[in-house]
Coordinates of C-alpha atoms and ligand atoms in Angstrom, one line a residue:
M13 CA -42.6 18.4 -67.5
F14 CA -43.0 22.0 -66.0
V15 CA -44.6 23.0 -62.8
S16 CA -46.8 25.6 -64.5
K17 CA -49.2 24.7 -67.2
N18 CA -48.3 27.8 -69.3
L19 CA -44.7 26.7 -69.9
N20 CA -43.6 24.8 -72.9
V21 CA -40.7 24.3 -75.3
N22 CA -40.7 25.6 -78.9
S23 CA -39.0 24.2 -82.0
E24 CA -35.8 26.1 -81.2
G25 CA -35.6 24.3 -77.9
H26 CA -36.4 27.6 -76.0
L27 CA -38.7 27.8 -73.0
T28 CA -42.0 29.5 -73.8
I29 CA -44.5 31.1 -71.5
G30 CA -48.0 31.5 -72.8
G31 CA -46.6 30.6 -76.2
I32 CA -44.0 33.4 -76.2
D33 CA -40.2 32.6 -76.4
T34 CA -38.6 33.5 -73.1
V35 CA -35.2 34.0 -74.7
A36 CA -36.7 36.6 -77.0
L37 CA -38.3 38.3 -73.9
A38 CA -35.0 38.4 -72.1
K39 CA -33.4 40.0 -75.2
E40 CA -36.2 42.6 -75.7
Y41 CA -36.6 43.7 -72.1
G42 CA -33.3 42.7 -70.4
T43 CA -32.7 40.6 -67.3
P44 CA -33.5 40.1 -64.5
L45 CA -37.1 40.2 -65.7
Y46 CA -40.4 39.2 -64.1
V47 CA -42.9 37.8 -66.7
M48 CA -46.5 37.4 -65.8
D49 CA -49.0 35.5 -67.9
E50 CA -52.2 37.5 -67.8
N51 CA -54.4 34.7 -69.2
L52 CA -53.3 32.4 -66.3
V53 CA -53.9 35.1 -63.7
R54 CA -57.4 35.5 -65.2
C55 CA -57.9 31.8 -65.2
H56 CA -57.1 31.5 -61.5
C57 CA -59.4 34.4 -60.7
K58 CA -62.2 32.7 -62.5
S59 CA -61.7 29.4 -60.8
F60 CA -62.0 30.9 -57.3
K61 CA -64.9 33.0 -58.4
E62 CA -66.7 30.0 -59.9
S63 CA -66.2 28.0 -56.8
I64 CA -68.0 30.7 -54.8
D65 CA -70.7 30.7 -57.4
K66 CA -71.0 27.0 -57.5
F67 CA -70.9 26.2 -53.8
Y68 CA -72.5 29.3 -52.3
G69 CA -74.8 30.4 -55.1
G70 CA -72.6 33.5 -55.6
N71 CA -73.1 34.7 -52.0
G72 CA -69.5 35.8 -51.6
L73 CA -66.6 37.7 -52.8
V74 CA -63.1 36.7 -53.8
C75 CA -60.6 39.4 -52.7
Y76 CA -57.2 39.0 -54.3
A77 CA -54.5 39.3 -51.6
S78 CA -52.4 41.9 -53.3
K79 CA -49.4 41.5 -51.1
A80 CA -48.6 38.5 -53.3
F81 CA -48.0 40.7 -56.3
A82 CA -49.0 44.3 -56.6
C83 CA -48.8 46.8 -59.4
K84 CA -51.5 48.9 -61.2
E85 CA -51.8 46.4 -64.0
M86 CA -52.5 43.5 -61.6
Y87 CA -55.2 45.5 -59.8
R88 CA -56.8 46.3 -63.1
I89 CA -56.8 42.7 -64.2
V90 CA -58.3 41.3 -61.0
A91 CA -60.9 44.1 -60.9
D92 CA -61.8 43.3 -64.5
E93 CA -62.4 39.7 -63.4
G94 CA -64.9 40.9 -60.8
L95 CA -62.6 40.3 -57.8
G96 CA -62.1 42.6 -54.8
V97 CA -58.7 43.0 -53.2
D98 CA -57.1 42.7 -49.8
V99 CA -54.7 45.5 -49.0
V100 CA -52.5 45.8 -46.0
S101 CA -50.9 49.3 -46.2
S102 CA -51.4 52.8 -47.6
G103 CA -49.1 51.8 -50.4
E104 CA -51.2 48.9 -51.6
L105 CA -54.4 50.9 -51.0
Y106 CA -53.1 53.8 -53.0
T107 CA -52.0 51.6 -55.9
A108 CA -55.3 49.8 -55.9
M109 CA -57.2 53.1 -56.0
A110 CA -54.8 54.5 -58.7
A111 CA -55.7 51.5 -60.8
G112 CA -59.5 52.2 -60.4
T113 CA -60.4 49.5 -57.9
D114 CA -63.9 49.8 -56.4
P115 CA -63.3 50.8 -52.8
K116 CA -66.4 48.9 -51.7
K117 CA -64.6 45.7 -52.7
I118 CA -61.5 46.4 -50.7
C119 CA -60.7 44.6 -47.4
F120 CA -58.1 46.6 -45.4
H121 CA -55.9 44.5 -43.2
G122 CA -53.0 45.1 -40.9
N123 CA -52.0 44.5 -37.3
N124 CA -50.8 48.1 -36.8
K125 CA -52.6 50.4 -39.2
T126 CA -51.4 54.0 -38.7
I127 CA -53.8 56.9 -38.1
D128 CA -52.9 58.2 -41.6
E129 CA -53.7 54.8 -43.1
I130 CA -57.1 54.6 -41.3
N131 CA -58.0 58.1 -42.4
M132 CA -57.0 57.2 -46.0
A133 CA -59.2 54.1 -45.9
L134 CA -62.1 56.2 -44.6
D135 CA -61.6 58.9 -47.2
Y136 CA -61.6 56.4 -50.0
G137 CA -64.7 54.7 -48.5
V138 CA -63.1 51.3 -48.2
G139 CA -65.8 48.6 -47.9
R140 CA -64.4 46.5 -45.1
I141 CA -61.8 47.3 -42.4
I142 CA -60.5 44.2 -40.7
A143 CA -59.9 45.3 -37.1
D144 CA -56.9 43.6 -35.5
N145 CA -56.9 44.9 -31.9
I146 CA -58.8 47.1 -29.4
Y147 CA -56.5 50.1 -29.9
E148 CA -57.3 50.1 -33.6
M149 CA -61.0 49.9 -32.9
K150 CA -60.8 52.8 -30.5
T151 CA -58.8 54.9 -33.0
L152 CA -61.1 54.0 -35.8
D153 CA -64.2 54.8 -33.8
S154 CA -63.0 58.2 -32.7
L155 CA -61.7 59.1 -36.2
C156 CA -65.2 58.2 -37.5
R157 CA -66.9 60.2 -34.8
E158 CA -64.8 63.3 -35.6
S159 CA -65.8 63.1 -39.2
G160 CA -69.4 62.0 -38.8
R161 CA -68.9 58.6 -40.4
T162 CA -69.3 54.9 -39.6
A163 CA -67.1 52.1 -40.7
D164 CA -68.0 48.5 -41.5
I165 CA -65.6 46.2 -39.7
L166 CA -64.7 42.6 -39.4
L167 CA -62.7 41.3 -36.5
R168 CA -59.6 39.2 -37.2
I169 CA -59.7 36.0 -35.2
K170 CA -57.0 33.5 -34.4
P171 CA -58.9 30.2 -34.8
G172 CA -56.1 28.2 -33.2
V173 CA -55.7 26.0 -36.2
D174 CA -52.4 24.4 -37.1
A175 CA -52.1 24.5 -40.9
H176 CA -49.0 22.3 -41.2
T177 CA -46.9 24.8 -43.1
H178 CA -43.7 26.8 -42.6
N179 CA -43.6 28.2 -39.1
F180 CA -43.0 31.8 -40.3
I181 CA -46.1 31.8 -42.3
R182 CA -48.5 30.2 -39.9
T183 CA -50.8 32.8 -38.4
G184 CA -53.8 31.0 -37.0
Q185 CA -52.3 29.9 -33.7
I186 CA -52.4 31.8 -30.4
D187 CA -48.8 33.0 -30.5
S188 CA -49.4 35.3 -33.5
K189 CA -49.2 39.0 -33.7
F190 CA -52.4 39.0 -35.8
G191 CA -55.9 39.3 -34.3
F192 CA -57.8 38.2 -31.3
A193 CA -57.5 34.8 -29.6
L194 CA -60.6 32.7 -29.1
E195 CA -59.5 30.4 -26.3
T196 CA -58.8 33.2 -23.8
G197 CA -62.1 35.0 -24.4
E198 CA -60.3 37.9 -26.0
A199 CA -62.2 37.5 -29.2
F200 CA -65.6 37.5 -27.5
D201 CA -64.7 40.6 -25.5
A202 CA -63.6 42.2 -28.7
V203 CA -67.0 41.6 -30.3
K204 CA -68.7 43.1 -27.3
F205 CA -66.4 46.1 -27.5
A206 CA -67.1 46.5 -31.2
L207 CA -70.8 46.4 -30.6
E208 CA -70.5 49.2 -28.1
C209 CA -68.6 51.5 -30.5
K210 CA -71.2 53.8 -31.9
N211 CA -69.3 54.6 -35.1
L212 CA -68.4 51.0 -35.9
N213 CA -70.7 48.7 -37.7
F214 CA -69.6 45.1 -36.7
I215 CA -70.4 43.0 -39.8
G216 CA -68.2 40.0 -39.6
L217 CA -65.3 37.8 -38.7
H218 CA -62.0 37.1 -40.5
C219 CA -59.4 34.4 -40.1
H220 CA -56.3 33.4 -42.1
I221 CA -54.6 30.1 -41.1
G222 CA -51.4 30.3 -43.0
S223 CA -50.0 30.1 -46.5
Q224 CA -49.0 27.4 -49.1
I225 CA -51.4 24.9 -47.6
L226 CA -51.8 21.9 -49.7
D227 CA -54.9 20.2 -48.1
T228 CA -58.3 21.1 -47.0
Q229 CA -58.4 20.0 -43.4
G230 CA -57.1 23.2 -41.9
F231 CA -59.7 25.3 -43.8
E232 CA -62.5 22.9 -42.8
A233 CA -61.4 23.1 -39.1
A234 CA -61.1 26.8 -39.2
A235 CA -64.6 27.2 -40.8
E236 CA -66.1 25.0 -38.0
V237 CA -64.3 27.0 -35.3
M238 CA -65.5 30.3 -36.8
L239 CA -69.1 29.2 -37.2
T240 CA -69.1 28.0 -33.6
F241 CA -68.0 31.5 -32.6
I242 CA -70.7 33.0 -34.9
K243 CA -73.3 30.8 -33.1
K244 CA -72.0 32.0 -29.7
I245 CA -72.3 35.6 -30.8
R246 CA -75.9 35.0 -32.0
D247 CA -76.9 33.0 -28.9
E248 CA -75.2 35.2 -26.2
L249 CA -75.3 38.7 -27.8
G250 CA -78.3 38.4 -30.1
T251 CA -76.2 39.6 -33.1
E252 CA -76.2 37.9 -36.5
V253 CA -72.8 37.9 -38.2
R254 CA -73.1 38.8 -41.8
D255 CA -69.6 38.2 -43.3
L256 CA -67.2 35.3 -42.8
N257 CA -63.8 35.9 -44.4
L258 CA -61.7 32.7 -44.4
G259 CA -58.5 34.3 -45.7
G260 CA -56.2 32.8 -48.2
G261 CA -53.4 30.3 -48.1
F262 CA -54.2 27.9 -51.0
G263 CA -51.1 26.1 -52.0
I264 CA -49.5 25.7 -55.4
Q265 CA -46.9 23.6 -57.2
Y266 CA -43.4 24.9 -56.9
T267 CA -41.5 21.7 -57.6
E268 CA -42.5 18.1 -58.6
Q269 CA -42.6 17.3 -54.8
D270 CA -45.7 19.5 -54.4
D271 CA -49.1 18.0 -55.1
P272 CA -51.6 20.8 -54.9
L273 CA -55.4 20.5 -55.1
P274 CA -57.5 22.0 -57.9
Y275 CA -58.5 25.3 -56.5
E276 CA -62.2 24.5 -56.4
E277 CA -61.6 21.7 -53.9
F278 CA -60.9 24.1 -51.1
M279 CA -64.3 25.9 -51.4
K280 CA -66.1 22.6 -52.0
A281 CA -64.8 21.1 -48.8
V282 CA -65.4 24.2 -46.7
S283 CA -68.9 24.7 -48.2
I284 CA -69.9 21.3 -46.9
V285 CA -68.9 22.3 -43.4
I286 CA -70.6 25.7 -43.7
H287 CA -73.9 24.4 -45.1
E288 CA -74.2 21.6 -42.5
F289 CA -73.3 23.8 -39.6
C290 CA -75.7 26.6 -40.6
E291 CA -78.6 24.2 -41.3
K292 CA -78.1 22.3 -38.0
N293 CA -77.9 25.5 -35.9
N294 CA -80.4 27.5 -37.8
I295 CA -77.9 30.2 -38.7
P296 CA -78.3 32.2 -42.0
L297 CA -75.5 31.3 -44.5
P298 CA -72.9 34.0 -44.0
F299 CA -71.5 36.0 -47.0
I300 CA -68.3 34.2 -47.7
L301 CA -65.0 36.0 -48.5
I302 CA -61.8 34.4 -49.5
E303 CA -58.4 36.0 -50.1
P304 CA -56.2 34.0 -52.4
G305 CA -52.9 35.6 -53.2
R306 CA -50.2 33.1 -54.1
S307 CA -52.5 30.8 -55.9
I308 CA -53.6 33.6 -58.3
A309 CA -50.2 35.1 -58.9
A310 CA -47.4 32.6 -58.3
P311 CA -48.0 30.0 -61.1
A312 CA -48.6 32.8 -63.6
G313 CA -45.0 34.2 -63.2
I314 CA -41.5 33.3 -64.0
T315 CA -38.2 35.2 -63.5
L316 CA -35.6 35.4 -66.3
Y317 CA -31.9 35.8 -65.4
T318 CA -28.7 35.8 -67.4
V319 CA -25.9 33.5 -66.2
G320 CA -22.6 35.0 -65.4
C321 CA -19.8 33.1 -63.8
K322 CA -19.8 29.5 -62.9
K323 CA -17.7 28.2 -60.1
I324 CA -17.0 24.5 -59.8
I325 CA -15.8 23.5 -56.4
P326 CA -14.6 19.9 -56.8
N327 CA -16.5 17.4 -54.7
I328 CA -18.5 20.2 -53.1
R329 CA -20.8 22.0 -55.4
T330 CA -21.1 24.1 -58.6
Y331 CA -22.3 27.7 -58.2
V332 CA -24.0 29.2 -61.2
S333 CA -24.3 32.9 -60.6
I334 CA -27.1 35.0 -62.1
D335 CA -27.7 38.7 -62.5
G336 CA -30.3 38.8 -59.7
G337 CA -30.9 36.9 -56.5
M338 CA -32.2 37.7 -53.0
C339 CA -33.2 41.2 -54.1
D340 CA -35.7 40.0 -56.5
N341 CA -36.5 36.7 -54.9
P342 CA -35.8 36.5 -51.1
R343 CA -37.8 33.4 -50.6
Y344 CA -34.8 31.0 -50.3
I345 CA -32.9 33.1 -47.8
M346 CA -36.1 33.6 -45.8
Y347 CA -37.9 30.3 -46.0
Q348 CA -35.5 27.9 -47.8
A349 CA -38.2 27.9 -50.5
A350 CA -37.8 25.4 -53.3
Y351 CA -38.1 26.4 -56.9
D352 CA -37.8 24.7 -60.3
A353 CA -35.4 26.2 -62.8
V354 CA -34.6 25.7 -66.4
V355 CA -32.0 27.0 -68.8
A356 CA -34.4 28.8 -71.1
N357 CA -32.3 28.6 -74.3
K358 CA -31.6 24.9 -73.7
A359 CA -35.0 23.8 -72.4
S360 CA -35.2 20.7 -74.6
E361 CA -31.9 19.4 -73.2
P362 CA -31.9 17.0 -70.2
K363 CA -31.1 18.3 -66.8
N364 CA -27.7 16.6 -66.4
T365 CA -26.3 18.6 -63.6
T366 CA -27.2 19.7 -60.1
V367 CA -26.2 23.2 -59.1
T368 CA -26.6 26.0 -56.6
I369 CA -28.0 29.1 -58.2
A370 CA -26.4 32.1 -56.6
G371 CA -27.4 35.7 -56.6
K372 CA -25.0 38.7 -57.0
C373 CA -25.4 40.2 -53.5
C374 CA -22.7 40.4 -50.9
E375 CA -24.3 37.7 -48.8
S376 CA -23.4 34.0 -48.8
G377 CA -27.0 33.0 -48.2
D378 CA -28.0 34.9 -51.4
L379 CA -29.2 31.8 -53.3
I380 CA -32.2 30.9 -55.4
G381 CA -31.7 27.3 -54.4
E382 CA -29.3 24.5 -53.7
N383 CA -29.2 21.0 -55.3
M384 CA -31.2 22.2 -58.3
P385 CA -31.3 19.9 -61.3
L386 CA -30.4 22.0 -64.3
Q387 CA -29.2 21.8 -67.9
E388 CA -25.5 22.3 -68.4
C389 CA -25.1 26.1 -68.7
E390 CA -22.5 28.7 -69.7
P391 CA -22.2 32.5 -69.2
G392 CA -24.8 34.3 -71.3
D393 CA -27.4 31.5 -71.0
I394 CA -30.8 32.5 -69.7
I395 CA -32.2 30.8 -66.6
A396 CA -35.9 30.8 -65.9
V397 CA -37.1 30.3 -62.4
C398 CA -40.6 29.0 -62.4
A399 CA -43.7 30.0 -60.3
T400 CA -42.2 33.2 -59.1
G401 CA -45.3 35.3 -59.6
A402 CA -46.1 35.7 -55.9
Y403 CA -44.0 37.1 -53.1
N404 CA -41.0 37.9 -55.4
Y405 CA -41.6 41.2 -57.0
S406 CA -43.7 42.3 -54.0
M407 CA -40.9 41.3 -51.6
S408 CA -38.0 42.7 -53.7
S409 CA -35.5 45.2 -52.3
N410 CA -32.7 47.4 -53.3
Y411 CA -30.1 45.7 -51.1
N412 CA -26.6 46.5 -52.5
R413 CA -28.4 49.2 -54.4
L414 CA -29.5 46.7 -57.1
Q415 CA -32.3 48.0 -59.3
K416 CA -35.6 46.3 -59.2
P417 CA -36.3 44.4 -62.4
A418 CA -39.0 45.3 -64.9
V419 CA -42.4 43.5 -65.0
V420 CA -43.7 42.3 -68.3
F421 CA -47.2 41.0 -68.8
I422 CA -47.9 38.6 -71.7
K423 CA -51.3 37.9 -73.2
D424 CA -52.4 36.1 -76.4
G425 CA -48.9 36.0 -78.0
K426 CA -48.0 39.7 -77.1
S427 CA -45.9 41.2 -74.4
R428 CA -46.2 44.6 -72.7
L429 CA -44.2 46.4 -70.0
A430 CA -46.3 46.8 -66.8
V431 CA -43.5 48.1 -64.5
K432 CA -40.4 49.8 -65.8
R433 CA -37.0 48.6 -64.7
E434 CA -35.5 50.8 -62.1
T435 CA -32.7 53.0 -63.2
L436 CA -29.6 54.2 -61.4
E437 CA -31.3 57.6 -61.2
D438 CA -34.3 56.0 -59.5
L439 CA -31.9 54.8 -56.8
I440 CA -30.8 58.2 -55.8
R441 CA -34.2 60.0 -56.4
N442 CA -34.9 60.4 -52.7
D443 CA -31.3 61.0 -51.6
L444 CA -30.6 64.6 -50.5
Ligands
LIG2 N1 -55.2 37.1 -46.3 C1 -54.3 37.4 -45.2 C2 -54.9 38.1 -44.1 C3 -53.0 37.2 -45.3 O1 -52.2 37.5 -44.3 C4 -52.5 36.5 -46.4 C5 -51.0 36.2 -46.5 C6 -53.3 36.2 -47.5 C7 -54.7 36.5 -47.4 C8 -52.8 35.5 -48.7 O2 -52.3 34.3 -48.5 P1 -51.9 33.4 -49.8 O3 -53.1 33.0 -50.5 O4 -51.0 34.2 -50.7 O5 -51.2 32.2 -49.2 N2 -44.2 35.9 -47.9 C9 -44.7 34.6 -47.6 C10 -46.1 34.5 -47.6 C11 -46.8 35.4 -46.5 C12 -48.3 35.4 -46.5 C13 -48.8 36.4 -45.7 N3 -50.2 36.6 -45.6 C14 -44.1 33.7 -48.7 O6 -43.3 34.2 -49.6 O7 -44.3 32.5 -48.7

């Protein structure tokens, strides 16, 4: 009935998340409100970790891609599950460190890391820096030299794999701002360059083929391409590549139309490719890293809104306006992303209408979705949008000077505030 397995309906006909009444949560904490189910986050962490254990004998590390959803509490939870994290900015790195993350388990990404960010990563002792370009390697090498340090690096490679996903979030192809291309020889030259840098320790390769990918073929193809490159490096440069980081991108169910795979299927399929290739070519099994973001955070979260005005435009459409919108969920305006919504206080009623859920920003495209099946609703009702745990809070903005919602975590029947709702005072804090 619901896209996420933690959602249900109680005897009052209210939507529950992890057994907690969402209408009561809306009342207690106000709306808009992000709600994250800690048990489900932990369950997702475990299933990726177990797939590394099962298919690689534990010879790997799951690094949660924290761009999906980042706050101190989330970093604490994933660390407690034994995961590392992928960070892409000083802000994510700082938050991860403030939450007590082991720096050795951090992968630091980014196509244009600033000097300050690189220095920060070195000062914290970040375990892996994923180098994106030659300029970055030169900068990193010289900053290391000046301070008498060395840095372990992986090179980001574009494997040239088409992941059949939304064009904006496809990053493995040659026309991408991320990483080094294989076809042109750029990637091979980059490895040679890395090996020449005295303060850089070249330990591995990274690729990320896209996001919200619902089948395994792209990952299998990327693994094959990366291993072929690892073999070339061994054969032609005499260097063994220790780490192979295959990125994230594992798809989830947003609506009934999506048919995602159980998470372990991804690693299972890829492990067959890796084991066969390594055996055939006498290559030691690399240490495998994966970086799931959406798949860990998205299904664990919902957003609660209060319905305001309803505008029925005869023969055209019905707009149901909520007290949030593109500021807390920009994924419809950016990608026409589809979501499932339910009127939380009427969750046992049938979805008799089809509506457009509109946000409150001064922007016609500020919608959560169009043609969404929904229960009949009135001002004051609570709407829950499902599977919003990833790329909602982390992509939220203060457009129109709206205040960012609070984030509440729930666990075992209890709720707790993890991020306070922004106040009007917060909005002018940096204004002079
Ligand atoms: N690793 C790297 C290097 C990445 O660039 C990404 C996502 C991930 C891992 C995690 O991918 P995931 O498992 O979450 O698919 N804002 C877009 C998604 C952008 C993804 C960017 N990179 C959205 O809302 O759909």
